Short mmCIF file of C-alpha atoms in Angstrom, two decimals:
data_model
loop_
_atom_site.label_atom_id
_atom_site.label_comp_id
_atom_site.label_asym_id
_atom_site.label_seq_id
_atom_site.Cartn_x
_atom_site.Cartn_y
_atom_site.Cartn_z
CA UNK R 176 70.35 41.29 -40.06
CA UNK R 177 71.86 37.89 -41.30
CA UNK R 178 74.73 38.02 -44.52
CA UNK R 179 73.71 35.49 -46.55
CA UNK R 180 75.52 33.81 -49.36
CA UNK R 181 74.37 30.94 -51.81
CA UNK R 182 76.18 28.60 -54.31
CA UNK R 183 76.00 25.81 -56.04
CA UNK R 184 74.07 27.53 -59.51
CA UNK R 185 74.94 26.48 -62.81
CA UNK R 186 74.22 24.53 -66.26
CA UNK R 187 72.30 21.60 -65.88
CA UNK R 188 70.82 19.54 -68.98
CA UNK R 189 66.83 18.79 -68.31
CA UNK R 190 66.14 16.23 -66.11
CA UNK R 191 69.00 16.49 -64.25
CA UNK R 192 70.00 17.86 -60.64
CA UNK R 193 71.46 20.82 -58.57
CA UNK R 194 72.09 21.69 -54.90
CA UNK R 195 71.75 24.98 -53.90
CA UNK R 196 73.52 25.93 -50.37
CA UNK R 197 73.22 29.50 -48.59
CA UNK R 198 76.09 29.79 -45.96
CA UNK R 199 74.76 32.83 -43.13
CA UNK R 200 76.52 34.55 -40.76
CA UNK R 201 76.30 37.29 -38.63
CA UNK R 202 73.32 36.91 -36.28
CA UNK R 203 72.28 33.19 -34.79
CA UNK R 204 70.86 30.87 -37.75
CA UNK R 205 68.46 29.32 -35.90
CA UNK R 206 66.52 32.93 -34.71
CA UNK R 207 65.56 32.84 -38.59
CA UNK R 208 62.97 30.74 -41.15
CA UNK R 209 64.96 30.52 -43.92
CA UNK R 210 63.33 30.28 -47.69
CA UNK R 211 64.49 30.50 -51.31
CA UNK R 212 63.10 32.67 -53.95
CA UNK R 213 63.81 32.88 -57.58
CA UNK R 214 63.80 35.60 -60.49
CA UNK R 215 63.36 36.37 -63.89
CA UNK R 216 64.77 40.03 -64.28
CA UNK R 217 61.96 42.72 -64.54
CA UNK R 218 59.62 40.06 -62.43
CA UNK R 219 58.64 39.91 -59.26
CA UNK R 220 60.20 37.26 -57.26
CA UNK R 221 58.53 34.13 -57.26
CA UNK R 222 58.25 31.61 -53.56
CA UNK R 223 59.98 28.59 -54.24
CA UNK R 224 60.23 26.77 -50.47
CA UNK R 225 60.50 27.71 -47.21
CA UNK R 226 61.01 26.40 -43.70
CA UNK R 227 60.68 27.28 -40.52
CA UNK R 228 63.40 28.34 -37.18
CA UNK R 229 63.28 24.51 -35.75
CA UNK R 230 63.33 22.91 -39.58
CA UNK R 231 60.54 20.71 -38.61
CA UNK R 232 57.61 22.28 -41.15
CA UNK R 233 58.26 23.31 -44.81
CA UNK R 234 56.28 24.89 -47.51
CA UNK R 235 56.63 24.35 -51.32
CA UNK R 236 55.46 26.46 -54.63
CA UNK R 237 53.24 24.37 -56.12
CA UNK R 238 55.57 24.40 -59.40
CA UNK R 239 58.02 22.75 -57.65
CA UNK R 240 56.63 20.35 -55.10
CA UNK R 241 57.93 16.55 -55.17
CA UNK R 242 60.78 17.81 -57.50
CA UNK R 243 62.39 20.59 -54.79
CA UNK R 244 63.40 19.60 -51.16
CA UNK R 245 64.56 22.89 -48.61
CA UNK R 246 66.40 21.62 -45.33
CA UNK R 247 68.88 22.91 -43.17
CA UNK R 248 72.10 21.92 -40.97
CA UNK R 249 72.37 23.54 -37.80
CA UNK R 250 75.73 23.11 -37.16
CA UNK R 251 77.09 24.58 -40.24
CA UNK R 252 74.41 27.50 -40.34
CA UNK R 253 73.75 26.30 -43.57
CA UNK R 254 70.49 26.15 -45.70
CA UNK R 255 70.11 23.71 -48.99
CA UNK R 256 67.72 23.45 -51.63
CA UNK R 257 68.07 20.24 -53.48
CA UNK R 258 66.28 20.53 -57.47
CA UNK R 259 65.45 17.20 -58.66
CA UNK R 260 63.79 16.47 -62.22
CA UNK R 261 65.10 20.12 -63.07
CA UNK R 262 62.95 21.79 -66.17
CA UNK R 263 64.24 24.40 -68.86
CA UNK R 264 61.39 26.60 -66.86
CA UNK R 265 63.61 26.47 -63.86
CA UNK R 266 66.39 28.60 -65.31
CA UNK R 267 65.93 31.51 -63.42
CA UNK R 268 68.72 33.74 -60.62
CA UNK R 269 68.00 31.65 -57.48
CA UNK R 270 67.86 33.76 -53.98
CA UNK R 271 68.20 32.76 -50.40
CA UNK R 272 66.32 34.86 -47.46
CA UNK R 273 65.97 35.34 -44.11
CA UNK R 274 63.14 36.28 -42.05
CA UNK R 275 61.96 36.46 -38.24
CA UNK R 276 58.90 36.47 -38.87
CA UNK R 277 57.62 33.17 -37.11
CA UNK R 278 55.21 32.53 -39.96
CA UNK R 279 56.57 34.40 -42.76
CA UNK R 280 53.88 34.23 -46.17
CA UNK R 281 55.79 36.29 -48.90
CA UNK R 282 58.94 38.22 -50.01
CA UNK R 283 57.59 41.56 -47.73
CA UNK R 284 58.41 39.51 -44.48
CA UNK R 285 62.18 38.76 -45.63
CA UNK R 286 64.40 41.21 -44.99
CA UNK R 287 67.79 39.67 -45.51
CA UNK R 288 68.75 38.49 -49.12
CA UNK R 289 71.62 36.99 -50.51
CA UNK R 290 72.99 37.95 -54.05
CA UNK R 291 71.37 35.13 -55.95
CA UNK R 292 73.03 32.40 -58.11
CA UNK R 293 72.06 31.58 -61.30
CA UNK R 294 70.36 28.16 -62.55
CA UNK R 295 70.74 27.40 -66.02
CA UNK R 296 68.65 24.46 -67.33
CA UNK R 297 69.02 23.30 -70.96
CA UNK R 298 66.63 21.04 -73.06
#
């Protein structure tokens, strides 16, 4: 398992721009692809990016493709997700995960989650 812990939520007007960051510890970063999720409560969570153990091949929900970039820093064992051209149907509790899977497709091959962080954008 991997702790992971994101930051960088809040309120945003439309239009605008946040950086998400998810700090883990606990196991080598690199072992893991690393994506972010998000969540309306009673929903299922929803893919938003994701990219792979060397950071060289990403994958995007098509909702937020050319808007959303995912990277990551080695050296600080640190992944962002940088929201561009942010939309009031982007408000939603924003979650970092973790998976060794080499391929991972969906939420089932995650299995370590950070607490989420909430994005608020207004109109």
């Amino acid at each position: 398992q991997v702790q992971l812990v994101e930051s960088g939520g809040g309120l945003v007007q439309a239009w605008g721009s946040l950086r998400l960051s998810c700090a883990a510890s606990g196991r080598t970063f690199s072992s893991f692809s690393m994506g972010w999720f998000r969540q309306t409560p009673g929903r299922e969570r929803e893919f938003v990016a994701l990219i792979d153990l060397n950071g060289g091949n990403t994958r995007y929900a098509d909702s937020v493709k050319g808007r959303f970039t995912i990277s990551r820093e080695k050296a600080k064992d640190t992944v962002y997700l940088q929201m561009n051209s942010l939309k009031p149907e982007d408000t939603l509790v924003y979650y970092c995960a973790a998976s060794s899977t080499s391929g991972p497709e969906g939420a089932a091959d995650f299995g370590s989650w950070g607490q989420g962080t909430q994005v608020t954008v207004s109109s």
